[in-house]
Short mmCIF file of C-alpha atoms in Angstrom, two decimals:
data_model
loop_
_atom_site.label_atom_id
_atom_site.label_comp_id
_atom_site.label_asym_id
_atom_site.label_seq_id
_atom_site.Cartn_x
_atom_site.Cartn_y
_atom_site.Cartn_z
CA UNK A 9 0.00 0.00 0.00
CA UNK A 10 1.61 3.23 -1.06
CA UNK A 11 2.37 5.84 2.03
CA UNK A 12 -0.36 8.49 1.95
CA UNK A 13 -3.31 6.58 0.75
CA UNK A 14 -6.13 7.44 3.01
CA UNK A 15 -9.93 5.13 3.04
CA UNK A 16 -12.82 6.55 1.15
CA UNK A 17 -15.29 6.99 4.03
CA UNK A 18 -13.32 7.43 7.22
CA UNK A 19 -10.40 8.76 5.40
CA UNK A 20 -8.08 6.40 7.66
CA UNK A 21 -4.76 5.77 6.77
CA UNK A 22 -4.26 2.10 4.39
CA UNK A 23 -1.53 1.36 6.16
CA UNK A 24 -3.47 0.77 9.41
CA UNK A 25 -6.39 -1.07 7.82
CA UNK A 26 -3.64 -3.20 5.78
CA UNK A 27 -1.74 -4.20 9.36
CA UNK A 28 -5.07 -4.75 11.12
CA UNK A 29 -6.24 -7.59 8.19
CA UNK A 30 -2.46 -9.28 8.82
CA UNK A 31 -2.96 -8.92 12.48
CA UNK A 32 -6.07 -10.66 12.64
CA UNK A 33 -5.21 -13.37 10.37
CA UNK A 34 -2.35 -14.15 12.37
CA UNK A 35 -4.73 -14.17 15.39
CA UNK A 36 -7.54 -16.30 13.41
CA UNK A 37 -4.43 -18.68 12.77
CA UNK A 38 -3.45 -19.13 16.39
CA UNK A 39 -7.16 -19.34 17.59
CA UNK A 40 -7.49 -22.28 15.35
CA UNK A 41 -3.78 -23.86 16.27
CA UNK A 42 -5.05 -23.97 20.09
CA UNK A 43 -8.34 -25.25 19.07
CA UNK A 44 -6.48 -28.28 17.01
CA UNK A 45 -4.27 -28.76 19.92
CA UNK A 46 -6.79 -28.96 22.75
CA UNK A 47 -9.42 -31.21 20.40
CA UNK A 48 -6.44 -33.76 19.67
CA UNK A 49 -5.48 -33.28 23.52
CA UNK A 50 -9.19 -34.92 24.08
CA UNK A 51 -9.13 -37.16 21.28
CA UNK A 52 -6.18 -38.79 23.34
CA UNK A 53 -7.67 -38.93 26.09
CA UNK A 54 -10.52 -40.30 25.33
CA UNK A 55 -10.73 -43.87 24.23
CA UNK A 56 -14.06 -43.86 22.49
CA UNK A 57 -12.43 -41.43 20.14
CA UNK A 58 -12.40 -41.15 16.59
CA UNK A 59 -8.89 -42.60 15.21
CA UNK A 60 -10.35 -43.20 11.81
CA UNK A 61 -11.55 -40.40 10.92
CA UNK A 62 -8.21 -38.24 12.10
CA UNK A 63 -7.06 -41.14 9.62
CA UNK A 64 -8.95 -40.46 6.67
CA UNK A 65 -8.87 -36.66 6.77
CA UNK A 66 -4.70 -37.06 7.24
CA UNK A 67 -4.32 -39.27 4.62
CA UNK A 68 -6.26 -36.99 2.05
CA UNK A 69 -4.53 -33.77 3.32
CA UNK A 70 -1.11 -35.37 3.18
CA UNK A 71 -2.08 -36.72 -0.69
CA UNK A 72 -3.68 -33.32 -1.38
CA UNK A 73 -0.68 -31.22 -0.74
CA UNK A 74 1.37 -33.86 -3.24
CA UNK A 75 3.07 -36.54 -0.39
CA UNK A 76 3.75 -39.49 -2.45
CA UNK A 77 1.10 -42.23 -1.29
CA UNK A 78 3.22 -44.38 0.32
CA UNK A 79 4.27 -41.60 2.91
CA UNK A 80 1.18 -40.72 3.31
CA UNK A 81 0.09 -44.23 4.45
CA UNK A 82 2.84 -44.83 6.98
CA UNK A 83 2.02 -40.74 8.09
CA UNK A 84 -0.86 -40.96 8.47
CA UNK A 85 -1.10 -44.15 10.49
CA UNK A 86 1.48 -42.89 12.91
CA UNK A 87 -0.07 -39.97 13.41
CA UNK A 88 -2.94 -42.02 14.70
CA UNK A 89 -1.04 -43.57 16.89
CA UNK A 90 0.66 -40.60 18.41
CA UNK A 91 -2.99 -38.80 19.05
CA UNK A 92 -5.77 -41.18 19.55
CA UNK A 93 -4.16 -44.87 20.55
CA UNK A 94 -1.92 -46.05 23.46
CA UNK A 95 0.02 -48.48 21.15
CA UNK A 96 3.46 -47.03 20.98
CA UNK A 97 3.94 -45.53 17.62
CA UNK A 98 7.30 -48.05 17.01
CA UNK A 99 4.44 -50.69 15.82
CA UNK A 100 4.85 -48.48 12.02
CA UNK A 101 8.34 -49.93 11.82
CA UNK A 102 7.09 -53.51 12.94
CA UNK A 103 4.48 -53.44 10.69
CA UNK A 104 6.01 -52.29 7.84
CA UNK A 105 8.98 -54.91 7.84
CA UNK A 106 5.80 -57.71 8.44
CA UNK A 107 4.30 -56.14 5.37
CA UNK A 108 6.98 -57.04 2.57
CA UNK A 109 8.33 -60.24 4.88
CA UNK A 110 6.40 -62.58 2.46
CA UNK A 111 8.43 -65.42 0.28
CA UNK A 112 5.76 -64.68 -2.50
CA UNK A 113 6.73 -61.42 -3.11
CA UNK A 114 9.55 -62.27 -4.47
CA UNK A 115 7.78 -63.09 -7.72
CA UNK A 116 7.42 -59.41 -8.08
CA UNK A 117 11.15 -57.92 -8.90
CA UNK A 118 11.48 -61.53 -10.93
CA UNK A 119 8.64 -60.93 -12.99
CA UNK A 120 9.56 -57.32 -13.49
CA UNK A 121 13.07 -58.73 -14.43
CA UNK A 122 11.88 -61.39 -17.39
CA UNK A 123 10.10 -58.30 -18.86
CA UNK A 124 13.14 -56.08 -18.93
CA UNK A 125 15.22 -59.28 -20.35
CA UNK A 126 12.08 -59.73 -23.40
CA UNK A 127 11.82 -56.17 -23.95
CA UNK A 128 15.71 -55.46 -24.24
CA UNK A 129 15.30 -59.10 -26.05
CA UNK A 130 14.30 -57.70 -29.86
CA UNK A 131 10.53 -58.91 -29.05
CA UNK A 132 8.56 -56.41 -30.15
CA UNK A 133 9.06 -56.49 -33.58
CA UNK A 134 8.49 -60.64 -33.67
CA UNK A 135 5.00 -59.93 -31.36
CA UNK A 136 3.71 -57.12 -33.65
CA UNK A 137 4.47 -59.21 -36.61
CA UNK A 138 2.64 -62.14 -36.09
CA UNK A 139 -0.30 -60.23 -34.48
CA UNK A 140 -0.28 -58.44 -37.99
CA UNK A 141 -0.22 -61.98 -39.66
CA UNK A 142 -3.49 -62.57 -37.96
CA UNK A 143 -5.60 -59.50 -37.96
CA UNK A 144 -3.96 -56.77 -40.02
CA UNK A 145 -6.76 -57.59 -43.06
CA UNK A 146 -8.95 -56.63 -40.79
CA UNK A 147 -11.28 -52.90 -40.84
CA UNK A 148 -8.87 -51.21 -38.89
CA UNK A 149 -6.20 -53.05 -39.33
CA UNK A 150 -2.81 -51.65 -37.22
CA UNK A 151 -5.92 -50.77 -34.60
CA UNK A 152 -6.62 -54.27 -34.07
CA UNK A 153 -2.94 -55.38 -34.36
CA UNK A 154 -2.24 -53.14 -31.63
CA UNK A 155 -5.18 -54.59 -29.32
CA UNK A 156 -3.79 -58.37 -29.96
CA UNK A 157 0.04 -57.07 -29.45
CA UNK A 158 -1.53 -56.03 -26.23
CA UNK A 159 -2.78 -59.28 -25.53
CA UNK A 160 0.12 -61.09 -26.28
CA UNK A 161 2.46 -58.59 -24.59
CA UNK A 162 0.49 -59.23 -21.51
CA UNK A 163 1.62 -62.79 -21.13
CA UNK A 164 5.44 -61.34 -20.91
CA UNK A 165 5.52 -58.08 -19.03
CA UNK A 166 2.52 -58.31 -17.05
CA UNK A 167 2.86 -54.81 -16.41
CA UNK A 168 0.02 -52.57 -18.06
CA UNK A 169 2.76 -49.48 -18.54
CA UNK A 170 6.25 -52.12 -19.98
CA UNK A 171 2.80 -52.54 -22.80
CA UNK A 172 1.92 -49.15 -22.82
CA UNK A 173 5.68 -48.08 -23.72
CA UNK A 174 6.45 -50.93 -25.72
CA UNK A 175 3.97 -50.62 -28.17
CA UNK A 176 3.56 -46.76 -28.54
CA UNK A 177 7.38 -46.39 -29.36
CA UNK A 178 6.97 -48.98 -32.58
CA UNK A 179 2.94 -48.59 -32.95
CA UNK A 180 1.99 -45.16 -32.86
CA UNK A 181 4.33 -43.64 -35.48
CA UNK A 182 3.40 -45.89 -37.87
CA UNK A 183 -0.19 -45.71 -37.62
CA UNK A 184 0.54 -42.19 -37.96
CA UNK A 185 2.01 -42.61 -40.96
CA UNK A 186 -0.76 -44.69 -42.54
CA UNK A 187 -3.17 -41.46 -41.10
CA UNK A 188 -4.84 -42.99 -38.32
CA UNK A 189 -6.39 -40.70 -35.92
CA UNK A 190 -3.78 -40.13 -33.59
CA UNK A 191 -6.31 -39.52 -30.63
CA UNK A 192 -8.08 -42.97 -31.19
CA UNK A 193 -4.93 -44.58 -31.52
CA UNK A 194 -4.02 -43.14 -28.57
CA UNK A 195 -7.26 -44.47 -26.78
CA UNK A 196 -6.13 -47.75 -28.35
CA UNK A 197 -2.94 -48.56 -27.45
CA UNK A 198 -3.91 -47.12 -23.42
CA UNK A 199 -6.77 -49.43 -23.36
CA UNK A 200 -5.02 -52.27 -24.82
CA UNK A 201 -2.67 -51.52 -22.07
CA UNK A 202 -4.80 -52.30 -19.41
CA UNK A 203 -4.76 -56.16 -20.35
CA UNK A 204 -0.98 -56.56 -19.17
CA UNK A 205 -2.01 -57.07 -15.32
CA UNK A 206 -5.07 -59.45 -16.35
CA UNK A 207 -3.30 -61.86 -18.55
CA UNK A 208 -0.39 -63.73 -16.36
CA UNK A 209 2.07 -63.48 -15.20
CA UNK A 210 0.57 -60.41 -12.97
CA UNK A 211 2.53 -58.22 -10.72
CA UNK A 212 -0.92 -56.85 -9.03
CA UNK A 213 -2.23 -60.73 -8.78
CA UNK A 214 0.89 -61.69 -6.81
CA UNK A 215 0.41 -58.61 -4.64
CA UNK A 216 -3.35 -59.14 -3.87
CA UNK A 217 -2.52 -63.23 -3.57
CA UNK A 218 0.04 -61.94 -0.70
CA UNK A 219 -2.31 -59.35 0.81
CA UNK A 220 -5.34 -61.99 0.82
CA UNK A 221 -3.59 -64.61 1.43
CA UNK A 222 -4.80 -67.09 -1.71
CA UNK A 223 -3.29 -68.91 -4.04
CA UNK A 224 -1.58 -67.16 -6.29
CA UNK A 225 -1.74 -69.68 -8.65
CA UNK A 226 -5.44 -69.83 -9.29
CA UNK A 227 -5.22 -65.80 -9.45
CA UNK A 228 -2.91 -66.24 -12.21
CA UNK A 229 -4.77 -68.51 -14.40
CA UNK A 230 -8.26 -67.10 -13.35
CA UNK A 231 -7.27 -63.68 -15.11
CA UNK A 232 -6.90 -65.37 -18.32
CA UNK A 233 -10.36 -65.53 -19.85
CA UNK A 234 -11.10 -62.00 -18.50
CA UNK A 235 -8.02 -60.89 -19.71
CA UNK A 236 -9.14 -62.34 -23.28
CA UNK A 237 -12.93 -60.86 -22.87
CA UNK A 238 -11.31 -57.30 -22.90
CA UNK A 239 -9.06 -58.05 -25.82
CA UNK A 240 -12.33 -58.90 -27.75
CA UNK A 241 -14.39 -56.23 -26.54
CA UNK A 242 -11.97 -53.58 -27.47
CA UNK A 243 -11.42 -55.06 -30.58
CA UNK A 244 -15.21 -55.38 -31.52
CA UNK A 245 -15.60 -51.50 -30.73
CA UNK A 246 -12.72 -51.20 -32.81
CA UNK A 247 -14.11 -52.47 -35.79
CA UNK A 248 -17.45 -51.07 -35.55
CA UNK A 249 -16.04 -47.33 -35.29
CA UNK A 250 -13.08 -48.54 -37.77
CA UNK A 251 -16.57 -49.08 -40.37
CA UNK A 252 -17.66 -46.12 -39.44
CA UNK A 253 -14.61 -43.97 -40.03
CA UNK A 254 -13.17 -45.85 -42.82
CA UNK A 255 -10.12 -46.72 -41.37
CA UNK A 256 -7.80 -48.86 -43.58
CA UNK A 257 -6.70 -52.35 -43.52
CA UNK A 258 -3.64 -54.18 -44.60
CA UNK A 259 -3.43 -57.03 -46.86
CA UNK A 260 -4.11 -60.65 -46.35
CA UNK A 261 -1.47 -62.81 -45.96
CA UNK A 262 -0.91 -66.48 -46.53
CA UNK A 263 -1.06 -69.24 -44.37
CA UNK A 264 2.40 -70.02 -44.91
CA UNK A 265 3.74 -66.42 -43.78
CA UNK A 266 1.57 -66.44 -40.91
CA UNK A 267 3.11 -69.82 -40.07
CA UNK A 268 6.43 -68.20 -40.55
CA UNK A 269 6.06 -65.08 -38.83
CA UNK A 270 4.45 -67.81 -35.65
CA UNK A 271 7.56 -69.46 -35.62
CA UNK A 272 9.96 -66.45 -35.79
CA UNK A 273 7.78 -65.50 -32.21
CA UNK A 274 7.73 -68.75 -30.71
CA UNK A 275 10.29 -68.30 -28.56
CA UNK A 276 8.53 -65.16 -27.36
CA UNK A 277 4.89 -66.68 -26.89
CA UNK A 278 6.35 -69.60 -24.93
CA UNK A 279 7.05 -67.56 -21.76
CA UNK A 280 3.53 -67.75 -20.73
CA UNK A 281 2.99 -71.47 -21.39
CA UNK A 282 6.54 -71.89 -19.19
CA UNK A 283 4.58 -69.52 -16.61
CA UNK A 284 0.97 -71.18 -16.22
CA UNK A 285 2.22 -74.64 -17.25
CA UNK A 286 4.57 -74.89 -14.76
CA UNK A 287 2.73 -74.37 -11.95
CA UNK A 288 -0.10 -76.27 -13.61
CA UNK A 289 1.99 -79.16 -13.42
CA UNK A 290 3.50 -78.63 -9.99
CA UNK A 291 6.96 -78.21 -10.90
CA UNK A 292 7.22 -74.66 -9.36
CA UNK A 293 5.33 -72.39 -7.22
CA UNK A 294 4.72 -68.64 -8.25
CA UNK A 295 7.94 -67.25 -6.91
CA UNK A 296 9.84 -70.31 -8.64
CA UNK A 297 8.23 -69.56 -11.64
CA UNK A 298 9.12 -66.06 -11.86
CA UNK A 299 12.58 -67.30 -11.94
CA UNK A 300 12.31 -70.06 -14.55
CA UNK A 301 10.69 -66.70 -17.04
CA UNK A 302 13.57 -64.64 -15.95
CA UNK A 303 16.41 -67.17 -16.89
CA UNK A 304 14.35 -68.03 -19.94
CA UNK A 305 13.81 -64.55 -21.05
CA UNK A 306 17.36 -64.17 -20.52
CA UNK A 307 18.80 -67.02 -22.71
CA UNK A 308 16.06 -66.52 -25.45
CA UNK A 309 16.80 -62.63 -25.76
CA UNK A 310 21.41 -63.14 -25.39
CA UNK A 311 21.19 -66.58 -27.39
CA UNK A 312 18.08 -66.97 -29.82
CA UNK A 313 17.12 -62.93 -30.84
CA UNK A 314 21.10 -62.56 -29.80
CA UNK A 315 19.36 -58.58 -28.96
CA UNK A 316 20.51 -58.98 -25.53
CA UNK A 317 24.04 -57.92 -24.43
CA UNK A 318 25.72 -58.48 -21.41
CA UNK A 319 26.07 -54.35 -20.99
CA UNK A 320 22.69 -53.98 -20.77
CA UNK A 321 22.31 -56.15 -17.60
CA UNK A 322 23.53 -53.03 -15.12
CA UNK A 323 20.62 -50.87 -16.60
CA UNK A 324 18.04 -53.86 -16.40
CA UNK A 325 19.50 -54.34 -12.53
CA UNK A 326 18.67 -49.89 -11.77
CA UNK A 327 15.25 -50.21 -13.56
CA UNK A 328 14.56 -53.56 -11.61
CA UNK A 329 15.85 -51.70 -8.38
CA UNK A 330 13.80 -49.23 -8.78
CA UNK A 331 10.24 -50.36 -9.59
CA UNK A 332 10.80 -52.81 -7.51
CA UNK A 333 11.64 -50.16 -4.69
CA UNK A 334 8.29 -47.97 -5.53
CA UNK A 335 5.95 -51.50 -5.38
CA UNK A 336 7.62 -52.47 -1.61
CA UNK A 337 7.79 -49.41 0.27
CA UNK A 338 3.85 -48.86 -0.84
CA UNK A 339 3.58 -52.42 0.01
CA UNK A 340 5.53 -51.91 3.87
CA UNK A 341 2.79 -48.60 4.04
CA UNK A 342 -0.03 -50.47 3.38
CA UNK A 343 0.87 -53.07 5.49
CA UNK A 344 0.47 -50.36 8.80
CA UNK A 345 -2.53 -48.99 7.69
CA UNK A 346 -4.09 -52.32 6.95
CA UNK A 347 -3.66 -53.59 10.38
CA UNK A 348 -5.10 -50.09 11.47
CA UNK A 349 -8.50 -50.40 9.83
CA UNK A 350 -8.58 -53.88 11.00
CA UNK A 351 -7.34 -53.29 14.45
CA UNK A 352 -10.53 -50.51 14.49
CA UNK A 353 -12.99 -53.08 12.47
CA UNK A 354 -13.91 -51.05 9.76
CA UNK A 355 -13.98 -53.84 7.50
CA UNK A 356 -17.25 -55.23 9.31
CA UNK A 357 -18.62 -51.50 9.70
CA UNK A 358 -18.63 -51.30 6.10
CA UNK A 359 -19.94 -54.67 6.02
CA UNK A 360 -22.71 -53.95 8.33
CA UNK A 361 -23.03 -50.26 6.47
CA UNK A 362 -23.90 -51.80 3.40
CA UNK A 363 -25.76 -54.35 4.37
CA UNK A 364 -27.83 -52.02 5.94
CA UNK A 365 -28.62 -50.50 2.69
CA UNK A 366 -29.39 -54.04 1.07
CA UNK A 367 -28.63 -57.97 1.20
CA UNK A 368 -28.93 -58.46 -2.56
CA UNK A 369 -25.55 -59.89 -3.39
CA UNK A 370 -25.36 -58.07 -6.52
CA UNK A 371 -25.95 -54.59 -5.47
CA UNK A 372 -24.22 -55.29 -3.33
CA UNK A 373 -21.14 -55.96 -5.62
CA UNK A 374 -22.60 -53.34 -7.94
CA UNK A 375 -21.57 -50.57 -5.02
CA UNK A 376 -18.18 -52.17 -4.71
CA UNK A 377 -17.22 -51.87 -8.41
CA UNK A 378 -19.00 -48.57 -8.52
CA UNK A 379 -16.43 -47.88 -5.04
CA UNK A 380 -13.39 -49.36 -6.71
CA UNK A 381 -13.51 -47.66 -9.75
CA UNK A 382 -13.84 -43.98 -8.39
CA UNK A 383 -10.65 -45.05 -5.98
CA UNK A 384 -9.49 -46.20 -9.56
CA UNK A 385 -9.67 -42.99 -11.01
CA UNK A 386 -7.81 -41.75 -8.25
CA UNK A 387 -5.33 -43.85 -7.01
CA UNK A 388 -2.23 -46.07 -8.19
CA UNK A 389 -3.51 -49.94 -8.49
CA UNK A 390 -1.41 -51.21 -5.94
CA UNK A 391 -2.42 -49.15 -3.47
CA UNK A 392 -6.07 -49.54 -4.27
CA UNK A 393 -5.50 -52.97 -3.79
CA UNK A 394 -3.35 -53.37 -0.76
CA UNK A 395 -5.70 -51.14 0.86
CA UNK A 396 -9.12 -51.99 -0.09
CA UNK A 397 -8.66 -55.97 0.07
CA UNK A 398 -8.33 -56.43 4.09
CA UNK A 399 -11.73 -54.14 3.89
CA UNK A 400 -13.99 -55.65 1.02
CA UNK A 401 -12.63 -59.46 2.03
CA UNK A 402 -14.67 -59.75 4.72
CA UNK A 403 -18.04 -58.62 3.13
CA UNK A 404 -16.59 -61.13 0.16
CA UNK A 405 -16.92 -63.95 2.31
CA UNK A 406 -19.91 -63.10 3.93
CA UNK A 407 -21.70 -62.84 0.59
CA UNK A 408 -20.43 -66.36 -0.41
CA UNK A 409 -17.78 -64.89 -3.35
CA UNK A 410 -14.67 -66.61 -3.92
CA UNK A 411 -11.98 -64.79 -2.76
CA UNK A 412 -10.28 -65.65 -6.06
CA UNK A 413 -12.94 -64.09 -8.11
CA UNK A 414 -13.06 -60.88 -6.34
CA UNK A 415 -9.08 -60.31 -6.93
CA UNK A 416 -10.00 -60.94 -9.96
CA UNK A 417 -12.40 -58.79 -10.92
CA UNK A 418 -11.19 -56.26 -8.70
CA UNK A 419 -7.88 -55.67 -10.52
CA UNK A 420 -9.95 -55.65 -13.51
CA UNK A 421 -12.23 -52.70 -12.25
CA UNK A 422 -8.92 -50.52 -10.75
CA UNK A 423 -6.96 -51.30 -14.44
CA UNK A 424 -9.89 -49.62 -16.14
CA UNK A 425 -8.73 -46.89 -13.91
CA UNK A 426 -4.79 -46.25 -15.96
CA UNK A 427 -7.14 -44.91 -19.05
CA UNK A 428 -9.25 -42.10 -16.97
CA UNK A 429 -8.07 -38.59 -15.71
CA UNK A 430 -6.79 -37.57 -13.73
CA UNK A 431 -3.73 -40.10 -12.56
CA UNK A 432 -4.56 -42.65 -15.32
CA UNK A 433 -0.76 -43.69 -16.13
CA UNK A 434 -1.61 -45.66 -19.30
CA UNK A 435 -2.91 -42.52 -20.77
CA UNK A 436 0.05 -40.78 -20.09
CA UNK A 437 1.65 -42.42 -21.56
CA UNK A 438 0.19 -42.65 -24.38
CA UNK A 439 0.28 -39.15 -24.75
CA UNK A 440 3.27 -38.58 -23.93
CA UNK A 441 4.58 -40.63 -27.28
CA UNK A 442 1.98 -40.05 -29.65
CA UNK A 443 1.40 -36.09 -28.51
CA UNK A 444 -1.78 -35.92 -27.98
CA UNK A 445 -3.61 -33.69 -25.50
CA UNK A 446 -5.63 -35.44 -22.36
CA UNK A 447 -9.07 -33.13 -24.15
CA UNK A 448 -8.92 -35.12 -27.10
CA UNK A 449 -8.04 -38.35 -25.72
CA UNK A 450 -10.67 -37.99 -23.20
CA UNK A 451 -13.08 -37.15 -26.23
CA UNK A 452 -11.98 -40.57 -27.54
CA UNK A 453 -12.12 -42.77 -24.39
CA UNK A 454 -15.85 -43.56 -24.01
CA UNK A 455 -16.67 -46.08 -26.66
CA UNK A 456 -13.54 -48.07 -25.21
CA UNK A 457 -13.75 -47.32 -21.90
CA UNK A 458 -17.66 -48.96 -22.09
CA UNK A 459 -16.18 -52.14 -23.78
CA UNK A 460 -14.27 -52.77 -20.79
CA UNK A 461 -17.22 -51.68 -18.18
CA UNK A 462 -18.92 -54.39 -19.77
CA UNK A 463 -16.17 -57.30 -19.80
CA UNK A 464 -15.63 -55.69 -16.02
CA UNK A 465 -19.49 -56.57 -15.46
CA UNK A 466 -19.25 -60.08 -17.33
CA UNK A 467 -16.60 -61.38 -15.07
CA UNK A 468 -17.97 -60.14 -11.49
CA UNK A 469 -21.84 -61.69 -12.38
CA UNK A 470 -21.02 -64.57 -14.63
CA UNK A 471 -18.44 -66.22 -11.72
CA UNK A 472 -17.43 -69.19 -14.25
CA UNK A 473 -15.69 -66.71 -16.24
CA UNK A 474 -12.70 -66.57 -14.22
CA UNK A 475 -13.37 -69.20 -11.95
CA UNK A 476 -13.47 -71.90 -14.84
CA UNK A 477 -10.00 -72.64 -15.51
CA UNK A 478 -8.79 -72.74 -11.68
CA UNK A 479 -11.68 -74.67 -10.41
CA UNK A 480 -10.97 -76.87 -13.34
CA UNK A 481 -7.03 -77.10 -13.32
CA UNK A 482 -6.65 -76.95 -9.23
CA UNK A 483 -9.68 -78.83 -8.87
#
């Protein structure tokens, strides 16, 4: 405020007026510091208090003002357990380390290793091939290669963004080229994405197996006729707006160079059948199985593509490090709050809670998806999962659902979640390669994003679809 300026009525002096405002929002400030402190003061003291709710609105304030997730989890919980519990706050550490002390989980840096090995490997090029062998004739052609690429990719990486990257660096430019719509190619390749946790091997699968404590096994194979349903969802949407549009196709190729281009990616397509068959047959369990697809990744990419070189083992190693780092310390986080919400029985409150509301089964799961895919929206996957599980599994067995079918189809419903604003990763990246904006990929989503709604829907009512293969291979 310049010196001299003077108020129209009272003709005070601004500099007053300006001092008074700062003064009393310094005062407001401390009123409403001493009010927090003497509340949280009582809150301790009394042991009828309200621990999750200091929990919840923590959590969100931490995540609002950008905390990375997994901090906010273990911060949040232990500020619980400074304010409103008499269990010493040194039970974060305890819990954490019981969190990631699981033999199982190490399937996950394993499984994240064999992709690295198949993707540095000279894969991508063999996959895309044959998927163009099969389908490029189609309306739509490099669409609908794309969507099986996906499909096929997901039985190697099983990591929706390895896919995601994979396939935009070769895909996108040349659909481009061939004057695609770079916006619904975009959509295409993100959605597509969303198959790589479904299909096994599964990072998210192993995780929730952990967390729930199932067989990992039977998660594995029971995402592989869901996994499929999407694929052929997305690519029946694909041709109908491919008609509409007048996309182009590619020519039809012969049996013989479709048996060719089959064999050049055998060695490729048989990681999968080593994955499932294996523990099929009992020779390995998950974890052991993640190594037998990281050794074989290893000598098909250095000795049958001959792509992989020993000097690219250090940089696999720092990217293995390190998404193997961001999966455990969110898995150590959830671990804390977990046991929280369990310790304080919120899993039957929301049991009772929506019960209350209804007892028709499938409302009742029809409020869960409808639950799991706003957190979706919202929220990484793993996190979603590790936190949501120890509260919906409960209410799963309650209602009589197979604990196997609801990691399904819950996975399912939070990898819809990668394609939609705002934290959808898949889109992304997407974007991020191809250049198009978020406005005109979200313009693009819906047809796609309603194909998988609807294989999402098919799996949770029609139980057989991914309880069929484990029920018949585990018996």
């Amino acid at each position: 405020i310049a010196s001299g300026s003077y108020s129209t009525a009272m003709h005070i002096p601004m500099e007053y007026i300006s001092f008074s405002v700062l003064l009393g929002a310094v005062l407001i400030i401390l009123f409403s510091v001493c009010n927090i402190y003497e509340d949280l003061k009582n809150l301790k003291k009394d042991k009828e208090g309200k621990p999750v709710i200091l929990l919840v609105i923590s959590f969100f304030i931490l995540l609002l003002i950008g905390v990375p997730i997994a901090i906010s989890m273990a911060l949040s919980a232990t500020i619980v357990f400074l304010v409103s519990t008499d269990i010493p706050a040194q039970i974060v550490a305890q819990r954490m380390q019981y969190g990631v002390d699981s033999f199982s989980q190490l399937a996950i840096p394993l499984f994240i290793l064999a992709g690295h090995f198949m993707n540095r490997g000279g894969i991508s090029s063999r996959i895309i091939k044959f998927s163009s062998t099969l389908v490029g004739h189609i309306k739509g052609g490099m669409a609908q290669v794309m969507i099986v690429a996906s499909m096929l990719f997901a039985g190697i990486s099983g990591s929706a963004y390895a896919d995601a990257s994979m396939l935009g660096t070769v895909m996108l430019p040349e659909m481009k080229e061939k004057e695609y719509p770079v916006d619904s190619s975009t959509v295409i390749l993100a959605a597509g994405a969303t198959i790589g946790p479904i299909i096994p091997p599964s990072i998210q699968m192993v995780i929730y197996g952990v967390t729930a404590s199932v067989s990992v096994g039977q998660l594995l194979i029971g995402g592989l006729i869901p996994g499929i349903l999407m694929g052929l969802m997305l690519m029946a949407i694909t041709g109908i707006i491919a008609r509409k549009e007048h996309w182009p196709r590619d020519e039809k190729v012969s049996w013989k160079e479709r048996g060719k281009a089959f064999v050049d990616a055998l060695g490729a397509l048989f990681m999968p059948v080593l994955i499932v068959g294996g523990m099929l047959l009992g020779i390995f369990t998950p974890t052991e199985a993640a190594v037998a697809a990281s050794l074989y990744a290893f000598i098909i990419g250095k000795f049958v593509y001959k792509k992989l070189q020993l000097r690219d083992i250090i940089p696999i190693c720092c990217d293995v490090f390190r998404q193997t780092a961001q999966v455990t310390i969110i898995i150590a986080a959830a671990g804390v709050l977990g046991w929280l919400l369990t310790k304080e029985q919120i899993p039957a409150l929301l049991g009772q809670a929506l019960l209350s509301v209804t007892d028709n089964k499938f409302i009742i799961l029809l409020l869960i998806n409808v639950i799991l895919l706003i957190l979706g929206c919202f929220m990484e996957t793993t996190a979603v999962v590790l936190l949501m599980t120890p509260v919906f599994l409960p209410l799963m067995n309650t209602l009589g659902i197979n604990p196997v079918h609801f990691g399904v189809f819950m996975i399912l419903n939070l990898c819809i979640g990668l394609i939609t604003p705002p934290v959808g990763m898949c889109m992304y990246i997407g974007c991020g390669i191809s250049g198009c904006s978020i406005s005109d990929f979200t313009k693009k989503l819906g047809p796609y994003l309603l194909a998988l709604c609807i294989a999402l829907f098919i799996t949770v009512y029609i139980e057989p679809v991914s309880m069929f293969l484990p029920n018949l291979l585990f018996n």
